[in-house]
Tab-separated table of C-alpha atoms and ligand atoms in Angstrom:
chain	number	residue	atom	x	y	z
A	357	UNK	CA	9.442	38.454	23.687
A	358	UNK	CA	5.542	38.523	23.694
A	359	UNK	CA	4.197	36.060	21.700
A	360	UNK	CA	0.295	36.142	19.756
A	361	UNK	CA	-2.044	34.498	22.672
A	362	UNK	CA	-3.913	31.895	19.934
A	363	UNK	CA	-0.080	30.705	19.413
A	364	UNK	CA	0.659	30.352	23.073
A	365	UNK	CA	-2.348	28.250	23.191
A	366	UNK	CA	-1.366	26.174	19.848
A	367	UNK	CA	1.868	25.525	21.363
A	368	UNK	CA	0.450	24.611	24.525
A	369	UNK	CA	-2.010	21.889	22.409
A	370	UNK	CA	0.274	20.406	19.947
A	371	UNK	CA	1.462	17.411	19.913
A	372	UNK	CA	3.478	17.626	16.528
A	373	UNK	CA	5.696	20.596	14.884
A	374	UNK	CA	7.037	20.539	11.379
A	375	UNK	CA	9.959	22.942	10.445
A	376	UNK	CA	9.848	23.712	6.564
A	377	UNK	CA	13.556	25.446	6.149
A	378	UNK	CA	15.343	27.540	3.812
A	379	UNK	CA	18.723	29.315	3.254
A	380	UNK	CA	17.678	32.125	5.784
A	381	UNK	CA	17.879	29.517	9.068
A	382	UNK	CA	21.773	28.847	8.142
A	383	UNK	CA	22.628	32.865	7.218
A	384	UNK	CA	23.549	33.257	10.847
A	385	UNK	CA	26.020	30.620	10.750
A	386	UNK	CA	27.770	32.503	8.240
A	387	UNK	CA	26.228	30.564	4.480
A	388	UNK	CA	24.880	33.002	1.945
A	389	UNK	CA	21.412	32.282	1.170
A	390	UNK	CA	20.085	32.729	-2.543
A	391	UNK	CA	18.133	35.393	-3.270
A	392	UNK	CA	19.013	37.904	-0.346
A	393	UNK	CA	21.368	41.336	-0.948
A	394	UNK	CA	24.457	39.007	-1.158
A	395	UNK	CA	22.505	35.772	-2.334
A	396	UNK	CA	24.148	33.466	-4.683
A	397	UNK	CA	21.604	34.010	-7.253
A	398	UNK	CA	23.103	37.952	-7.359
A	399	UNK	CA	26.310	36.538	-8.425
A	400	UNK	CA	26.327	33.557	-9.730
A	401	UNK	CA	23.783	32.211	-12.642
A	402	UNK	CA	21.862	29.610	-11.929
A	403	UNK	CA	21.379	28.281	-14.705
A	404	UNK	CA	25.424	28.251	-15.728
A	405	UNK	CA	25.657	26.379	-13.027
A	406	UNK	CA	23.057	24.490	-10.683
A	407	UNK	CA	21.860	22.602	-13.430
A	408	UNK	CA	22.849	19.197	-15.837
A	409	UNK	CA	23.290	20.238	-18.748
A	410	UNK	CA	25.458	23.347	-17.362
A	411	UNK	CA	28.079	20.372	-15.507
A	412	UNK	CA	27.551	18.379	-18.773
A	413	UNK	CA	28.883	21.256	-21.114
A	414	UNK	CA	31.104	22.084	-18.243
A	415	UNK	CA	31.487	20.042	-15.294
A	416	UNK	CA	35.079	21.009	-13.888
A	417	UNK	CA	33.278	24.504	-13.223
A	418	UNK	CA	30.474	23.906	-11.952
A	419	UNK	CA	32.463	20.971	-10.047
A	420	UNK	CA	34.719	23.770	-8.817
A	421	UNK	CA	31.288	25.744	-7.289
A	422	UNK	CA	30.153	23.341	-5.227
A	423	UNK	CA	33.911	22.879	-3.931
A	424	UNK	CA	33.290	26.758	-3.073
A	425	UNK	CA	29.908	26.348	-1.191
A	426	UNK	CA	31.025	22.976	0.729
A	427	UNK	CA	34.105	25.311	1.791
A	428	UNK	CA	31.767	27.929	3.459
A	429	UNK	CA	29.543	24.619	4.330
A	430	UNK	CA	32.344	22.900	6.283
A	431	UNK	CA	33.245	26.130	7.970
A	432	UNK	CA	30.253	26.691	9.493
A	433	UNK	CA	28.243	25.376	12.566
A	434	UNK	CA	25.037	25.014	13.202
A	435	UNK	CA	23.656	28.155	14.829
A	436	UNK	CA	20.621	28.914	18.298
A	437	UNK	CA	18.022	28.229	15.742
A	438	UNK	CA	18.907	24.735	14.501
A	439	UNK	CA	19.453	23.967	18.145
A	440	UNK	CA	16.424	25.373	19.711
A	441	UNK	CA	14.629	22.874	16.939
A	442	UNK	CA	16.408	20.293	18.086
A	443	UNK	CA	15.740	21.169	21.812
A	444	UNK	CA	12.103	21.149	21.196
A	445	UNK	CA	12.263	17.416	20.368
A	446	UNK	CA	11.942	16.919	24.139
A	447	UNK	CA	8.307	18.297	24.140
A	448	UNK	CA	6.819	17.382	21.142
A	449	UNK	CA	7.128	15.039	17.849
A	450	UNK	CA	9.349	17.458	15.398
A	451	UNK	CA	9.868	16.761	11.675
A	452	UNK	CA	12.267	18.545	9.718
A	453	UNK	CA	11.578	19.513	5.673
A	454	UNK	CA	14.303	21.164	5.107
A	455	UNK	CA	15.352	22.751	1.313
A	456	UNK	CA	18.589	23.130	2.521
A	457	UNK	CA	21.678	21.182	1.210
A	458	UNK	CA	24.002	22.328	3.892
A	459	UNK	CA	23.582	19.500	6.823
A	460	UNK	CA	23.298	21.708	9.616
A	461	UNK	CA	20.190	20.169	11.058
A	462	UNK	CA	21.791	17.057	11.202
A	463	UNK	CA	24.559	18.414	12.828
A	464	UNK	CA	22.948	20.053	15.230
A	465	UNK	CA	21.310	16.241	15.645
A	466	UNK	CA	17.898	17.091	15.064
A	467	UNK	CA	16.512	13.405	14.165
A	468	UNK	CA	13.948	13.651	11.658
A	469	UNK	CA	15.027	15.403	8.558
A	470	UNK	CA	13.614	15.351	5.230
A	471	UNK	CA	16.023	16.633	2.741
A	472	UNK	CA	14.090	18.323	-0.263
A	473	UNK	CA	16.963	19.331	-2.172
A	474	UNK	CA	19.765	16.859	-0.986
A	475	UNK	CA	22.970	17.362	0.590
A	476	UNK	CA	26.515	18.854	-0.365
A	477	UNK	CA	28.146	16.238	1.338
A	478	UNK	CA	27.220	13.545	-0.739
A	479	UNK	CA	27.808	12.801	-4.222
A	480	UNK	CA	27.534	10.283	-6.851
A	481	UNK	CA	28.408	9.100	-10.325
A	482	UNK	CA	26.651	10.376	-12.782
A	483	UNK	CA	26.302	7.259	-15.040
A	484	UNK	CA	26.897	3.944	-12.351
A	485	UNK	CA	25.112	5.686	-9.384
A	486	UNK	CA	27.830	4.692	-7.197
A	487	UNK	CA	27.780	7.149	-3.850
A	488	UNK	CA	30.803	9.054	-2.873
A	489	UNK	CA	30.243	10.424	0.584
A	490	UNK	CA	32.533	13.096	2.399
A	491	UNK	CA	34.723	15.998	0.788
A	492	UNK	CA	36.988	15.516	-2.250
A	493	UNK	CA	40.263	17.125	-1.987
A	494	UNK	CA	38.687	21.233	-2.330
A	495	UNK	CA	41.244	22.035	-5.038
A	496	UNK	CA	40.628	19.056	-7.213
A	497	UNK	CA	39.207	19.064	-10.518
A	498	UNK	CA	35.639	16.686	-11.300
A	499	UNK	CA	36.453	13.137	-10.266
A	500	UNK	CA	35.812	10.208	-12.032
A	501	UNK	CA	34.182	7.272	-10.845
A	502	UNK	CA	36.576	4.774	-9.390
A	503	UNK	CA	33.875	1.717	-11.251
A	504	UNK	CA	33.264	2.845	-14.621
A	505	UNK	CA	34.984	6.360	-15.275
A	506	UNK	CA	31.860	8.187	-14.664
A	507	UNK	CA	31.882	12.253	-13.900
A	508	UNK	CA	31.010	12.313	-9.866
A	509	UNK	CA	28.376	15.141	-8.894
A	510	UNK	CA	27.208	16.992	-5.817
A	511	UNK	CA	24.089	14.714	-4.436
A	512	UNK	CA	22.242	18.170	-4.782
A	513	UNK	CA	18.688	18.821	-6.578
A	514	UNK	CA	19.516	21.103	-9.922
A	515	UNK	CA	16.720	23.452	-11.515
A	516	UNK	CA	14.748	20.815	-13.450
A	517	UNK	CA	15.753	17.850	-11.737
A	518	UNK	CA	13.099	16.008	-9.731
A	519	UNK	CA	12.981	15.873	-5.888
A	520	UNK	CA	14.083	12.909	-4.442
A	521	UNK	CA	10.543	11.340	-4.170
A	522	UNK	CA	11.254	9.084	-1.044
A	523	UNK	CA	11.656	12.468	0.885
A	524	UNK	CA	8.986	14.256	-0.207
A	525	UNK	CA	6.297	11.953	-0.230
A	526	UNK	CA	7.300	11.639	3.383
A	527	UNK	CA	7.701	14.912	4.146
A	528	UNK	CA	3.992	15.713	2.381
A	529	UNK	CA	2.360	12.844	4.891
A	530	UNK	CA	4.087	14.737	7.846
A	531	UNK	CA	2.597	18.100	6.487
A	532	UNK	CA	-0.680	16.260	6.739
A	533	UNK	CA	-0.503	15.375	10.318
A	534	UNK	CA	1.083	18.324	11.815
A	535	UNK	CA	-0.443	20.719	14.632
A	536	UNK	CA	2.024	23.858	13.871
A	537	UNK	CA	3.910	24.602	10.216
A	538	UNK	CA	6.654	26.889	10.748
A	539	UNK	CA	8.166	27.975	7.684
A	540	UNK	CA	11.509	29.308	9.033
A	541	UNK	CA	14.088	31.526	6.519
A	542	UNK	CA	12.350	30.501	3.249
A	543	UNK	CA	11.435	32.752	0.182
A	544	UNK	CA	8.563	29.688	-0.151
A	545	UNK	CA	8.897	30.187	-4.117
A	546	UNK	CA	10.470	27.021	-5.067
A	547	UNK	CA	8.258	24.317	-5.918
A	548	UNK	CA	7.457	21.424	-5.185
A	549	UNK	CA	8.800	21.878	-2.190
A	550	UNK	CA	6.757	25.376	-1.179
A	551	UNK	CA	4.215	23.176	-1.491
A	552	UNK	CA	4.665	21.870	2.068
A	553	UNK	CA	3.457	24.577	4.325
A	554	UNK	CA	0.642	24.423	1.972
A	555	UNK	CA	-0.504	21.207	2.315
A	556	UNK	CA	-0.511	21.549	6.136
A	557	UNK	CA	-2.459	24.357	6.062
A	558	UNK	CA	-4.557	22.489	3.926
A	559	UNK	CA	-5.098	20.022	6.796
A	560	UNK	CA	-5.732	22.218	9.500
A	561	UNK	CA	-2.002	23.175	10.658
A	562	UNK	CA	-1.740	26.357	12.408
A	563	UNK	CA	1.104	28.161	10.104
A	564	UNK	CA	4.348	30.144	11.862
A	565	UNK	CA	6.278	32.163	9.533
A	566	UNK	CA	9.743	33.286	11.034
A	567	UNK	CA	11.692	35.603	8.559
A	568	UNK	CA	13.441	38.716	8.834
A	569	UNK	CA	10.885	40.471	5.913
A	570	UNK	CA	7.287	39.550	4.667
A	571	UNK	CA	7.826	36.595	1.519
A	572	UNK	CA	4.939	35.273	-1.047
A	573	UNK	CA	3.585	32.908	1.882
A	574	UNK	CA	2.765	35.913	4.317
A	575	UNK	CA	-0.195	36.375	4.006
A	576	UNK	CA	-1.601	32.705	4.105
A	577	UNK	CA	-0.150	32.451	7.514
A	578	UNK	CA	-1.849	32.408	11.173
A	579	UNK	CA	1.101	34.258	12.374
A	580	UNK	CA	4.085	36.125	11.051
A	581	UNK	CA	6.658	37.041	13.174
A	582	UNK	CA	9.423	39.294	11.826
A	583	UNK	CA	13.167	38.860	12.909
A	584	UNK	CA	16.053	36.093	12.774
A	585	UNK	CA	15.420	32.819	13.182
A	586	UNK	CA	18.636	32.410	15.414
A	587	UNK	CA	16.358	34.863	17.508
A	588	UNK	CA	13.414	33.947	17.340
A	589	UNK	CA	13.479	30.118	17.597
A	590	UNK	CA	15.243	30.195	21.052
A	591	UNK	CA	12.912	32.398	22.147
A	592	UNK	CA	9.849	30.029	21.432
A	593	UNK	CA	11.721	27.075	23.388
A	594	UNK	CA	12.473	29.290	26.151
A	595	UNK	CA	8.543	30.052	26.066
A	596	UNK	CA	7.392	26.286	25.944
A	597	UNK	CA	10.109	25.780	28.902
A	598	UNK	CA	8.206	28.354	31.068
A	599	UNK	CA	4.799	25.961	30.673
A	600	UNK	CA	4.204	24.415	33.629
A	601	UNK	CA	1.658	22.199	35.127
A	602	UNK	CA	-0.367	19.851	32.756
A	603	UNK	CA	1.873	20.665	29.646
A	604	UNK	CA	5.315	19.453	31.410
A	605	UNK	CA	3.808	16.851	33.109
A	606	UNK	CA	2.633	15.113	29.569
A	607	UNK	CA	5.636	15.999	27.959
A	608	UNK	CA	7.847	14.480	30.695
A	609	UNK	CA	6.558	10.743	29.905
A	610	UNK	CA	7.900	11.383	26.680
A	611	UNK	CA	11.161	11.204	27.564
B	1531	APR	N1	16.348	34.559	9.758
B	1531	APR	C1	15.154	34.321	9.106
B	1531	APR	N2	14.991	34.512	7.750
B	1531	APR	C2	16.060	34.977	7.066
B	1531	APR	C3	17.310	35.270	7.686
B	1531	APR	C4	17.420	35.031	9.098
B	1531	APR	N3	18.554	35.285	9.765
B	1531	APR	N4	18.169	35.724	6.707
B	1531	APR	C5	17.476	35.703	5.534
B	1531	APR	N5	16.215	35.255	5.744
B	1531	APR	C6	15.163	35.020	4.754
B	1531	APR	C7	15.116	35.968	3.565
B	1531	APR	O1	14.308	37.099	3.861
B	1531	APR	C8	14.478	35.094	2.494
B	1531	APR	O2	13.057	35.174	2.544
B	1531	APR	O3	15.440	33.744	4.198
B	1531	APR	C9	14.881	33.667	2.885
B	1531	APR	C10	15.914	33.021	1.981
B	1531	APR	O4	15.296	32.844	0.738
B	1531	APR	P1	16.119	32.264	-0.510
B	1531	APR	O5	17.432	32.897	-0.590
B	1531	APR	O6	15.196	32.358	-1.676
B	1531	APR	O7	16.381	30.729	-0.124
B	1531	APR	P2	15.351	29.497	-0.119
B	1531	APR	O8	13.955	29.937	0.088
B	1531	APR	O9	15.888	28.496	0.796
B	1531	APR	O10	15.540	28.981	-1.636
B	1531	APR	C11	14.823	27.835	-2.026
B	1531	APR	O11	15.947	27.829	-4.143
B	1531	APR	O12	17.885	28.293	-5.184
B	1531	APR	C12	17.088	27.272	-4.788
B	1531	APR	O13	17.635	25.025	-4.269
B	1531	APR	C13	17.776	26.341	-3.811
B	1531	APR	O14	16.876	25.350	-1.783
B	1531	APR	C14	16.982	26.556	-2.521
B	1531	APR	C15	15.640	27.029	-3.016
């Protein structure tokens, strides 16, 4: 694939990439995203149930959804995309932002991830805070907490809720300092976090968007490229592995 010339010369520059991920990077390894032709949002209501007062009023249902997604969740693997970010640790200092709740970054071992939204494979107790990591039996009905009783919920952020601020006040600074933004699979709708990409453009980041159509972000970016990020992202290692010369030799002391 022929990449824009300015990017070939960004890439061969940088020194640090952040990845700002949504639902799109994990729809090749088989998890529906949200607002897509079969996105969640088309069937399910949002606001039945990704929200607290929705588990409050009814908690074994909403309970029961998230027993759905980590199903799909626990099914899947990471796919070339999550990889090829991974991969690309070897040539330059990577963050991941990531909106996703599914863990497949981490699974794929990328190292730095910053987890807007949370993740589906922890949860907690609503009223003593006590963490319950790993899958509940999928058929069972809300636990209680084994301390005080409490209902136990998916460590996930609901509409309304805050982001967990540790993340994204660490995930902002990295914004600041990047070279390249790629915003990979996202909508970039939901804020705070689509404020990201933002603030490294902001700062002088050179901004990548990889989706398979145009989104509300398009046309803020340096470059868009249109197709899968399963694609695409391999293709960009593959391209930063052909560099030879000065490039590899300063990336090889940094491993
Ligand atoms: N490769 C690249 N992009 C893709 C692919 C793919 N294979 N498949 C779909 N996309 C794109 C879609 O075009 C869309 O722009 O991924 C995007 C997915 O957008 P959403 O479904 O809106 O998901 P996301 O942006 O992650 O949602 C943000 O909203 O519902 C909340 O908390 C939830 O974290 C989520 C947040």
């Amino acid at each position: 694939m022929e990449f824009k010339p300015d990017f070939i010369e960004k890439l061969k520059t940088a020194k640090s990439l952040l990845f700002f991920t949504g639902a799109g990077i994990s729809a090749e390894s088989g998890i529906p995203t949200f607002r897509g032709d079969e996105g969640l949002w088309k069937k399910f209501k949002p606001e039945e149930l990704a929200n607290f007062n929705a588990f409050i009023s009814n908690p074994d249902m909403v309970w029961e959804w998230y027993q759905y997604r980590r199903k799909i969740i626990n099914e899947a693997k990471p796919n070339a995309g999550h990889f090829a970010i991974k991969e690309l640790e070897n040539f330059y200092d990577v963050d991941v932002v990531t909106q996703n709740v599914d863990n497949l970054h981490g699974r794929a071992g990328s190292k730095n991830i910053y987890e807007l939204h949370g993740n589906i494979e922890r949860n907690y107790c609503i009223d003593c805070k006590t963490f319950y990591n790993g899958n509940f039996d999928f058929e069972s009905k809300v636990p209680k907490c084994k301390n005080c009783g409490g209902l136990i919920r998916p460590d996930v952020v609901w509409f309304g809720e805050a982001l967990p601020p540790e993340a994204f006040i660490k995930a902002d600074k990295k914004a600041e300092q990047c070279d390249i933004c790629f915003i990979v699979g996202t909508s970039a709708i939901v804020y705070p976090a689509a404020y990201i990409p933002i603030t490294a453009k902001k700062n002088g980041a050179y901004l990548v968007e990889i989706n398979i159509q145009p989104t509300e972000i398009t046309n803020q970016v340096d470059y868009s490229i249109v197709g899968k990020a399963g694609e695409i992202l391999p293709e960009i290692l593959n391209k930063v592995k052909s560099f030879t010369g000065g490039f590899m030799a300063e990336r090889k002391e940094k491993n």
